[in-house]
Short mmCIF file of C-alpha atoms in Angstrom, two decimals:
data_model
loop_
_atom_site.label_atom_id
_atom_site.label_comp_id
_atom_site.label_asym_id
_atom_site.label_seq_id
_atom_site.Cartn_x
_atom_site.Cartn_y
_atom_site.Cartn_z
CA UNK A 13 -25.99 -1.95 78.70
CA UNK A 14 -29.21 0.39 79.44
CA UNK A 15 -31.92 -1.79 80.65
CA UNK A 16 -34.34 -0.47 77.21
CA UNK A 17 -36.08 -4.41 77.03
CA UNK A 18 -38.38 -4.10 79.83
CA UNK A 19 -39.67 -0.12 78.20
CA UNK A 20 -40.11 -1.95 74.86
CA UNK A 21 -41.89 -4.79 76.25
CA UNK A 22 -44.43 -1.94 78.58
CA UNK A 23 -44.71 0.06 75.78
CA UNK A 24 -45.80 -2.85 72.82
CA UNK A 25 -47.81 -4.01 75.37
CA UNK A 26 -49.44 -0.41 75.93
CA UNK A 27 -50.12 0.03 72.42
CA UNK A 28 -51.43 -3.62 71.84
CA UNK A 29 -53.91 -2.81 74.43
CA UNK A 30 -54.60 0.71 73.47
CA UNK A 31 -55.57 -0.60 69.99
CA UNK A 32 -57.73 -3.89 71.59
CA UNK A 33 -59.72 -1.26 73.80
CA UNK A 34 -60.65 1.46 71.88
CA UNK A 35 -62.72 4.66 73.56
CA UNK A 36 -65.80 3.82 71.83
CA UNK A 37 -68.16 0.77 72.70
CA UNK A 38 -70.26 -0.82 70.14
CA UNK A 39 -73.61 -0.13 72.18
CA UNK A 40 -76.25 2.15 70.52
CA UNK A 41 -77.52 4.81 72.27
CA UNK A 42 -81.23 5.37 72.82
CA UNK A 43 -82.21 7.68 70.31
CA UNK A 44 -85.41 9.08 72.51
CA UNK A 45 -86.58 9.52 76.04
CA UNK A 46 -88.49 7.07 76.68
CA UNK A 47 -86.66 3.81 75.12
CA UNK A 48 -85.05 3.49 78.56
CA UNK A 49 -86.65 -0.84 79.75
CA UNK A 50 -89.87 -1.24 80.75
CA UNK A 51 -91.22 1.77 79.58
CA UNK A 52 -94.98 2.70 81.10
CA UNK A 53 -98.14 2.84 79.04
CA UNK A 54 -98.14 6.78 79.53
CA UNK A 55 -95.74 8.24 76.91
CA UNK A 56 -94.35 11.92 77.56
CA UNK A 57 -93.32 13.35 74.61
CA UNK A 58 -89.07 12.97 73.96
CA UNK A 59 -87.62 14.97 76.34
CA UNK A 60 -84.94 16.11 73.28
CA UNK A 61 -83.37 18.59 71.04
CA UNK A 62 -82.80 18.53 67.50
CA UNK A 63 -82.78 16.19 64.60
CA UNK A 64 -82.63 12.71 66.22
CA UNK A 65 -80.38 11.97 62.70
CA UNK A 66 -77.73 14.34 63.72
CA UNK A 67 -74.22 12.57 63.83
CA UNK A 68 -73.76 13.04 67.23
CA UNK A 69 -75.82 12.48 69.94
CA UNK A 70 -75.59 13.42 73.65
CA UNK A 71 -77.00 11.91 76.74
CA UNK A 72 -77.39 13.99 79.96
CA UNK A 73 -78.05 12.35 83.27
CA UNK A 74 -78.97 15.44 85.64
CA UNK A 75 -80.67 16.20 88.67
CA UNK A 76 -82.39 19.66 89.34
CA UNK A 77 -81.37 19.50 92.48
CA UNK A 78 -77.47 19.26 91.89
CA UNK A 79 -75.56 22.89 91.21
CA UNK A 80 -72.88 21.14 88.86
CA UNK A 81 -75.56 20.47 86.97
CA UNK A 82 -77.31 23.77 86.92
CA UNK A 83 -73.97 25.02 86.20
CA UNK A 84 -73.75 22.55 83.14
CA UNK A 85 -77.06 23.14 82.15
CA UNK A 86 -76.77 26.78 81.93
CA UNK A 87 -73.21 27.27 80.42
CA UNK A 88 -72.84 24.49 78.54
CA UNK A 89 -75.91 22.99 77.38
CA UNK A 90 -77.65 26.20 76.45
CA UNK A 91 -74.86 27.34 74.21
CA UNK A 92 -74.82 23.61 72.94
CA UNK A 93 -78.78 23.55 72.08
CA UNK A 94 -78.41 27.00 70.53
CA UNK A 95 -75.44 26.31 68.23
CA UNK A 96 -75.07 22.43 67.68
CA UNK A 97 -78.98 21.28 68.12
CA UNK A 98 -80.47 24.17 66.35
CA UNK A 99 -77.58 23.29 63.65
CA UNK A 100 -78.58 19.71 63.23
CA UNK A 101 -74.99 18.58 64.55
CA UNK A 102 -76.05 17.20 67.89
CA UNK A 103 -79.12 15.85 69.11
CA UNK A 104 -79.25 16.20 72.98
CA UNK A 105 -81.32 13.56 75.13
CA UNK A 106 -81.90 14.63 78.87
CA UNK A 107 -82.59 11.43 81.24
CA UNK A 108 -83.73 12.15 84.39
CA UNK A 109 -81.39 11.04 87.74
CA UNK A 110 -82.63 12.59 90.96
CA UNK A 111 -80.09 11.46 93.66
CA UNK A 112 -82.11 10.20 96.33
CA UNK A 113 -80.10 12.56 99.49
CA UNK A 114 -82.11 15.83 97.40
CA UNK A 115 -85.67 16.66 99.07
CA UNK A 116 -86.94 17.82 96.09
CA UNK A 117 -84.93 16.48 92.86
CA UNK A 118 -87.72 14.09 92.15
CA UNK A 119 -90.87 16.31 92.11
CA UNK A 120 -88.81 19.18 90.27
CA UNK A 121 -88.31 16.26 88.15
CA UNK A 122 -91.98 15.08 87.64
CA UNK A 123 -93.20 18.92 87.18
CA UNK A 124 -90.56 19.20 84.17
CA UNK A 125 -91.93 16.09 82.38
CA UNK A 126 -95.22 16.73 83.24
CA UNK A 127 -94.53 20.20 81.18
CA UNK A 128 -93.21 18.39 78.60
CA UNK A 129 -96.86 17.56 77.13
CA UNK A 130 -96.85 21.41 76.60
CA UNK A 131 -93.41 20.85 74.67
CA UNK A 132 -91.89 23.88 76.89
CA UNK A 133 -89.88 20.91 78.52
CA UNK A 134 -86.82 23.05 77.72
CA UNK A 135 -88.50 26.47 78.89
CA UNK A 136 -89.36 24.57 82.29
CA UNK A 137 -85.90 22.95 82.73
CA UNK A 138 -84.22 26.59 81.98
CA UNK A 139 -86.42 28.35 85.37
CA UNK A 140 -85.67 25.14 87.22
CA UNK A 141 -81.72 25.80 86.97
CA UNK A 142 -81.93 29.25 86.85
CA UNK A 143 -84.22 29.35 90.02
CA UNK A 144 -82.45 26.61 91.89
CA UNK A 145 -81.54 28.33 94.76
CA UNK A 146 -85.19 29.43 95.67
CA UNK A 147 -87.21 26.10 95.13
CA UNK A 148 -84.44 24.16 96.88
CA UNK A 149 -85.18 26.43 99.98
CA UNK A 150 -88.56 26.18 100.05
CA UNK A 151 -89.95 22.94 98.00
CA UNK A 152 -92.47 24.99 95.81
CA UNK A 153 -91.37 24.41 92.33
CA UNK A 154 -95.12 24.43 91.32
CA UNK A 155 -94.32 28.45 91.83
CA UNK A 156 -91.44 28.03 89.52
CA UNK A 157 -93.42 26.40 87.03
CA UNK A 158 -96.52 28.53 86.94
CA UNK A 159 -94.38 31.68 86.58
CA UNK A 160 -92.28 29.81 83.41
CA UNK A 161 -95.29 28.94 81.63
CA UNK A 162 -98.38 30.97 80.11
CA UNK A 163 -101.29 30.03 82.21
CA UNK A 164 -103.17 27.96 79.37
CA UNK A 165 -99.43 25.68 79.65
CA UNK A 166 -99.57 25.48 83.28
CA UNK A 167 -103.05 24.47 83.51
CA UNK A 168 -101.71 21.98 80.75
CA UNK A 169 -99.03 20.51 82.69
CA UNK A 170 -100.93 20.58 86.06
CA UNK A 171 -103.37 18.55 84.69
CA UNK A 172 -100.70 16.08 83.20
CA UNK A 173 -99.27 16.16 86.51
CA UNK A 174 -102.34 15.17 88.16
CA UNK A 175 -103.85 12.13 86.45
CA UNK A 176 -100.11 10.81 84.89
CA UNK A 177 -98.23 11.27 88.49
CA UNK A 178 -97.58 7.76 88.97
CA UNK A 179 -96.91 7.10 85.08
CA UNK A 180 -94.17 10.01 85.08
CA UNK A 181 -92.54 8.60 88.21
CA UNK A 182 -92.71 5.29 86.47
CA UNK A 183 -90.78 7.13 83.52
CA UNK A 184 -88.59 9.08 85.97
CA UNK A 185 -87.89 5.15 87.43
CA UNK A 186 -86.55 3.88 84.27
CA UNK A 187 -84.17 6.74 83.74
CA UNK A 188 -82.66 5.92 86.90
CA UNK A 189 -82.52 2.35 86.35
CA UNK A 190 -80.87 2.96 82.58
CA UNK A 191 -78.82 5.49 84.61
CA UNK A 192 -77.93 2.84 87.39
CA UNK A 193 -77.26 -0.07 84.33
CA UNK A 194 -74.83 2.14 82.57
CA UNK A 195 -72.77 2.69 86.14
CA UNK A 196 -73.53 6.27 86.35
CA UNK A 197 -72.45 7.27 89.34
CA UNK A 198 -72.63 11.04 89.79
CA UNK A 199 -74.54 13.53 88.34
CA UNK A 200 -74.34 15.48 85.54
CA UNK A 201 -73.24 12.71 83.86
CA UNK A 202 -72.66 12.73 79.75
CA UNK A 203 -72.40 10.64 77.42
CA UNK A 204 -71.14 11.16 73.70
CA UNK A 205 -72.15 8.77 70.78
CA UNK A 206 -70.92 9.19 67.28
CA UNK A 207 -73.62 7.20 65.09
CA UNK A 208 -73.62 3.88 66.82
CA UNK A 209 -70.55 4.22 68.54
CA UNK A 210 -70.24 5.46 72.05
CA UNK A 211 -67.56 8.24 72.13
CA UNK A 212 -67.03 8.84 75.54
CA UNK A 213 -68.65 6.37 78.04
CA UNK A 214 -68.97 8.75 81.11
CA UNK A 215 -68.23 12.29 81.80
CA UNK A 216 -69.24 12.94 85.18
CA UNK A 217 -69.09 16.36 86.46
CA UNK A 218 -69.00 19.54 85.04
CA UNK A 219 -67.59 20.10 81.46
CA UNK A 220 -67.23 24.22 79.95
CA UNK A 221 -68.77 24.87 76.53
CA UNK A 222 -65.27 25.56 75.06
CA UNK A 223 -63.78 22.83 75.91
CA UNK A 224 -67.16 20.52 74.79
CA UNK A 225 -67.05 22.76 71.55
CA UNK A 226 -63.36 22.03 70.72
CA UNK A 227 -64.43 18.15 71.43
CA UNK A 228 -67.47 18.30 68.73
CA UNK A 229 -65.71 20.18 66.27
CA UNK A 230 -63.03 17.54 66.21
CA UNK A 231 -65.51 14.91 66.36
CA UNK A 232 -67.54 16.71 63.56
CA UNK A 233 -64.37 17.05 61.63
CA UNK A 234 -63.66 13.54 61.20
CA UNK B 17 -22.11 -3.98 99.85
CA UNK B 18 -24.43 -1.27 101.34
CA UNK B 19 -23.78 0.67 98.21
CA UNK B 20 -24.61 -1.96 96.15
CA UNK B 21 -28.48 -2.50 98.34
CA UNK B 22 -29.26 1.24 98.10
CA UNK B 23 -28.32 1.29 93.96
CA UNK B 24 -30.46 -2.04 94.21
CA UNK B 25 -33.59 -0.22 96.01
CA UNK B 26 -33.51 2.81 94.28
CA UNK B 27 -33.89 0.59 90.44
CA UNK B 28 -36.55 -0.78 91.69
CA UNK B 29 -38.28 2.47 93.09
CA UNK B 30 -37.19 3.81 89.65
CA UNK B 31 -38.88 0.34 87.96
CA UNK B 32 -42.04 0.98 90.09
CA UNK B 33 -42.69 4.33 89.48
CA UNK B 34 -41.85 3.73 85.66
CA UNK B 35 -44.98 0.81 85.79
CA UNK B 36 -47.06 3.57 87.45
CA UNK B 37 -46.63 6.24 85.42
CA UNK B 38 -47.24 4.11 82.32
CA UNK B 39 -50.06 2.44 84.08
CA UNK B 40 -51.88 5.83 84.50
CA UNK B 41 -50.87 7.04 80.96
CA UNK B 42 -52.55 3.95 79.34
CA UNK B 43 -55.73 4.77 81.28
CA UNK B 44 -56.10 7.64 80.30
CA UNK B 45 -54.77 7.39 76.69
CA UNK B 46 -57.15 4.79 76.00
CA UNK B 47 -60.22 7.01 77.08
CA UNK B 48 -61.85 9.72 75.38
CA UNK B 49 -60.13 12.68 76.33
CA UNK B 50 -63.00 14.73 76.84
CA UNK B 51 -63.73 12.63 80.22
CA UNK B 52 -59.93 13.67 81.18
CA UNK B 53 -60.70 17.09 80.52
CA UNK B 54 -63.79 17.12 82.79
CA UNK B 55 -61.30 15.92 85.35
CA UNK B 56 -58.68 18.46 84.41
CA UNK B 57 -61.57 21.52 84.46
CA UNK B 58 -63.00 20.16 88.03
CA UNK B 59 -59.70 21.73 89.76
CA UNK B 60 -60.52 25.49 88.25
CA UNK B 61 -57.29 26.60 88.29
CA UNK B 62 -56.61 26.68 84.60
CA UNK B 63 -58.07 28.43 81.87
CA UNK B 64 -60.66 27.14 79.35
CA UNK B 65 -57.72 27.51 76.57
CA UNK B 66 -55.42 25.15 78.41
CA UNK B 67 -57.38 22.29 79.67
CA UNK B 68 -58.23 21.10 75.53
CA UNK B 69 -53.95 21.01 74.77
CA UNK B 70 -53.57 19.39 78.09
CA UNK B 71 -56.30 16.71 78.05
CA UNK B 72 -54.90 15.25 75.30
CA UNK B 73 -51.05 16.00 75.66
CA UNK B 74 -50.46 14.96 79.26
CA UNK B 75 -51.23 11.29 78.82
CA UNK B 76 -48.61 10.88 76.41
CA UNK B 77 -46.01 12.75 78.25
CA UNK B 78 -46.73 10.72 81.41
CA UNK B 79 -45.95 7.03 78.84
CA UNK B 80 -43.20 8.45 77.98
CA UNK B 81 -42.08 9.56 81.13
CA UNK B 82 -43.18 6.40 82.66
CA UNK B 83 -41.10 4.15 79.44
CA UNK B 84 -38.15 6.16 80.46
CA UNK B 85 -38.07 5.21 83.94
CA UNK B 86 -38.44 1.95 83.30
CA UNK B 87 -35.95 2.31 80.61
CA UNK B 88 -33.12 3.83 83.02
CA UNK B 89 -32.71 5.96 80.06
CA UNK B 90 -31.96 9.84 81.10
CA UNK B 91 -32.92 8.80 84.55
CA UNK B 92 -31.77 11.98 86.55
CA UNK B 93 -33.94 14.21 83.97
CA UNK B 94 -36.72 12.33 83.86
CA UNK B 95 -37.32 11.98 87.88
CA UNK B 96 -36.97 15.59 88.08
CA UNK B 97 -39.53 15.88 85.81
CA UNK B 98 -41.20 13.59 87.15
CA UNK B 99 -41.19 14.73 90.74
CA UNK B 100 -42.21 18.31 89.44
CA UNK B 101 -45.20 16.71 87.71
CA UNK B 102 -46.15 14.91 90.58
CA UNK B 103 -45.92 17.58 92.75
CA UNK B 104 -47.83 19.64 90.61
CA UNK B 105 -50.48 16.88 90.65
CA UNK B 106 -50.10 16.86 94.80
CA UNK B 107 -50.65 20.46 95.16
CA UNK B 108 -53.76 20.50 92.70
CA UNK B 109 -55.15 18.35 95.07
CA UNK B 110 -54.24 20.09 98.03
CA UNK B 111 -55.69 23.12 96.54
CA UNK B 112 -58.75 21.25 95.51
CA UNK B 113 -59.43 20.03 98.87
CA UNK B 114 -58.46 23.32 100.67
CA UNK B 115 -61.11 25.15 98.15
CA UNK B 116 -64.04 22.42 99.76
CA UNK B 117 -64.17 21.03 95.73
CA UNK B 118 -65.82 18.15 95.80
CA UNK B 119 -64.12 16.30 92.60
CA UNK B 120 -62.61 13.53 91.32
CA UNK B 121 -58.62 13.31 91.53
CA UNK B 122 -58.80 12.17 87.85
CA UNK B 123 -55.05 10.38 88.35
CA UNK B 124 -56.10 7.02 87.67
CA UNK B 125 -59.13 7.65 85.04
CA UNK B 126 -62.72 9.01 86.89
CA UNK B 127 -64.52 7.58 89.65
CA UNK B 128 -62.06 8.37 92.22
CA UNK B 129 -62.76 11.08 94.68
CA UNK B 130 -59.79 13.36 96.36
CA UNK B 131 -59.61 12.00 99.99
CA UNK B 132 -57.22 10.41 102.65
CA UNK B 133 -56.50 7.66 99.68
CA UNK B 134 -55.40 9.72 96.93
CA UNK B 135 -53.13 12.01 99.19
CA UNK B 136 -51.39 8.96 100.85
CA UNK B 137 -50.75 7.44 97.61
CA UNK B 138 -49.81 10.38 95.91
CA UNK B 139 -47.60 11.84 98.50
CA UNK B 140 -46.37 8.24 98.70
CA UNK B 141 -44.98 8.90 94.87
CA UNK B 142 -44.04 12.51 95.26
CA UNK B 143 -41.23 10.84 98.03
CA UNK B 144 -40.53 8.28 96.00
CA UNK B 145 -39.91 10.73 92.85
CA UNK B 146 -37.41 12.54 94.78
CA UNK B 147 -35.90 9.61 96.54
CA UNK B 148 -34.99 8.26 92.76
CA UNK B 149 -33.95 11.48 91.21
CA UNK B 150 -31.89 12.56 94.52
CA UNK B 151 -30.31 9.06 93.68
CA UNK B 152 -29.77 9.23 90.37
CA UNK B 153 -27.94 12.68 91.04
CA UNK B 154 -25.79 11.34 93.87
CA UNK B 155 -25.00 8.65 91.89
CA UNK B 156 -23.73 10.56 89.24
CA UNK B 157 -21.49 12.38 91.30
CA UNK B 158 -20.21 9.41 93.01
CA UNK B 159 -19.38 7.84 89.94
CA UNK B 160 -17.95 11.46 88.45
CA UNK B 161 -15.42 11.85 91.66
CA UNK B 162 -14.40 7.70 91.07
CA UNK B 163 -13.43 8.53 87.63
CA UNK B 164 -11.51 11.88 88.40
#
């Protein structure tokens, strides 16, 4: 007699727990930038795109620093803000994460949110990534800034920079620490909610817009 | 007597590698498949097209793979195919590692990096793949030759 007991038992026992564990986790997701704990005094503005009622939502946890997640940033997440953001079907969150082994992760960091008074946040991010290689190399992302932003915007976000330096790192701080209490452990890390529900804990690494795309649709479709 | 130890060993191998198997299925079944697809993508070696059909087919074709072992059903078939699968897996790593990608080896669910670990272990089930589906073969043969 074939030996089929033990394969029944495994697999009733696979889909019991399959069923008790499903993907999603009950937690909400913070719908803006800055409701990561003990946020400062000093409020940037959200550090988001699109309608924060879109169905799904989309944390990023990115460092400029990184390359997976310039590469992210610039094939996946532009496409994403263009079609599903502008759309009203996803409303993207970026959280800062600067790894602590990258010189300059943290002060690109502080530039971008200090830009994001100007609300060119995304504008600043974009030359960040796309000019990676450069301000890695040489530590002068003001230069990368200045050159992304009209000079009345730059003055604008210098001056945030200046007298908030020590609020934005406090902001930068609490990203990490939501970061660090949600177990991210590489960057870019993602994570999907649906509504309240939490889709898809953590992505880390890189994920292509077609294959992200195919995921939303599906998700969209439901 | 010595027959009878080897047949012994080799259901157990055959158990093990069934528990496995299902083991890494249900991890990855009950997951989003979008994280397995990040892990499938990190290897660049497959197109955009594939990785979507294969994120969220492969995780049921290893349970079943892995209920059939266990099962003894089919057993010559399914170690081949699973031996091929896990040598597919084996050389995606070696690849991986060979190309200086630093990634994830995405067998077990994420947060495991490709390293010393994950070839050991892996390697460890590619021999153990073959050493079950060589058996299963032999044994089949044996038997076939007793009954002529």
């Amino acid at each position: 007699m074939r030996p089929f007991f033990p394969a029944i038992l495994l697999f009733a026992a696979t889909a019991v727990c399959a069923q008790a564990k499903p993907a999603g986790q009950a937690k909400p997701p913070a719908k803006t930038a800055a409701a990561a704990p003990a946020a400062p005094a000093f409020q940037l503005p959200p550090r988001t795109v699109g309608n924060p009622t879109a169905p799904i939502t989309i944390e990023v946890y990115s460092d400029f620093e990184c390359p997976t997640c310039r590469m992210l940033y610039l094939n996946t997440l532009k496409p994403l803000m263009a079609d599903y953001c502008a759309s009203g079907k996803v409303y993207l969150i970026h959280h800062d994460f600067p790894l602590p082994q990258h010189h300059y992760s943290r002060l690109a960091a502080l530039w971008a949110d200090a830009a994001a008074v100007t609300g060119k946040y995304e504008v600043v991010a974009d030359a960040l990534f796309e000019k990676q290689d450069s301000w890695v190399a040489t530590g002068r992302v003001a230069e990368v800034i200045s050159g992304a932003l009209s000079p009345a915007d730059f003055a604008k976000a210098k001056a945030a920079f200046e007298a908030h330096k020590s609020d934005i790192d406090a902001i930068i701080g609490a990203d990490l620490k939501a970061g660090t209490d949600l177990k991210v452990q590489e960057t870019p890390t993602t994570r999907v909610s649906k509504g309240s529900q939490v889709i898809t804990d953590k992505q880390g690494g890189m994920i292509s817009y077609t294959v992200l795309k195919k995921y939303l649709d599906q998700q969209l479709g439901k | 007597m010595g027959t009878f130890n080897i047949d012994r060993l080799l259901t157990w191998a055959r158990i093990a590698l069934g528990i496995v198997f299902t083991y890494a299925a249900f991890l990855k079944v009950s997951m989003s498949w979008l994280t397995f697809a990040g892990s499938i993508d990190a290897y660049k070696i497959l197109p955009d097209w594939a990785i979507t059909p294969l994120a969220q087919l492969l995780p049921w074709l290893e349970l079943a793979l892995g209920l059939l072992l266990v099962s003894g059903f089919a057993v010559r078939w399914t170690g081949l195919a699973v031996t091929l699968l896990l040598a597919g897996f084996f050389s995606a790593m070696m690849q991986a590692h060979f190309r200086g990608l630093d990634i994830d080896c995405g067998c077990f669910g994420p947060g495991e990096k490709i390293g010393a670990n994950t070839f050991i272990r892996d390697g460890a089930l590619v021999g153990l793949a073959v050493c079950v589906t060589l058996g299963a073969f032999l044994r089949r043969n044996t038997l076939l030759h007793r009954v002529q």
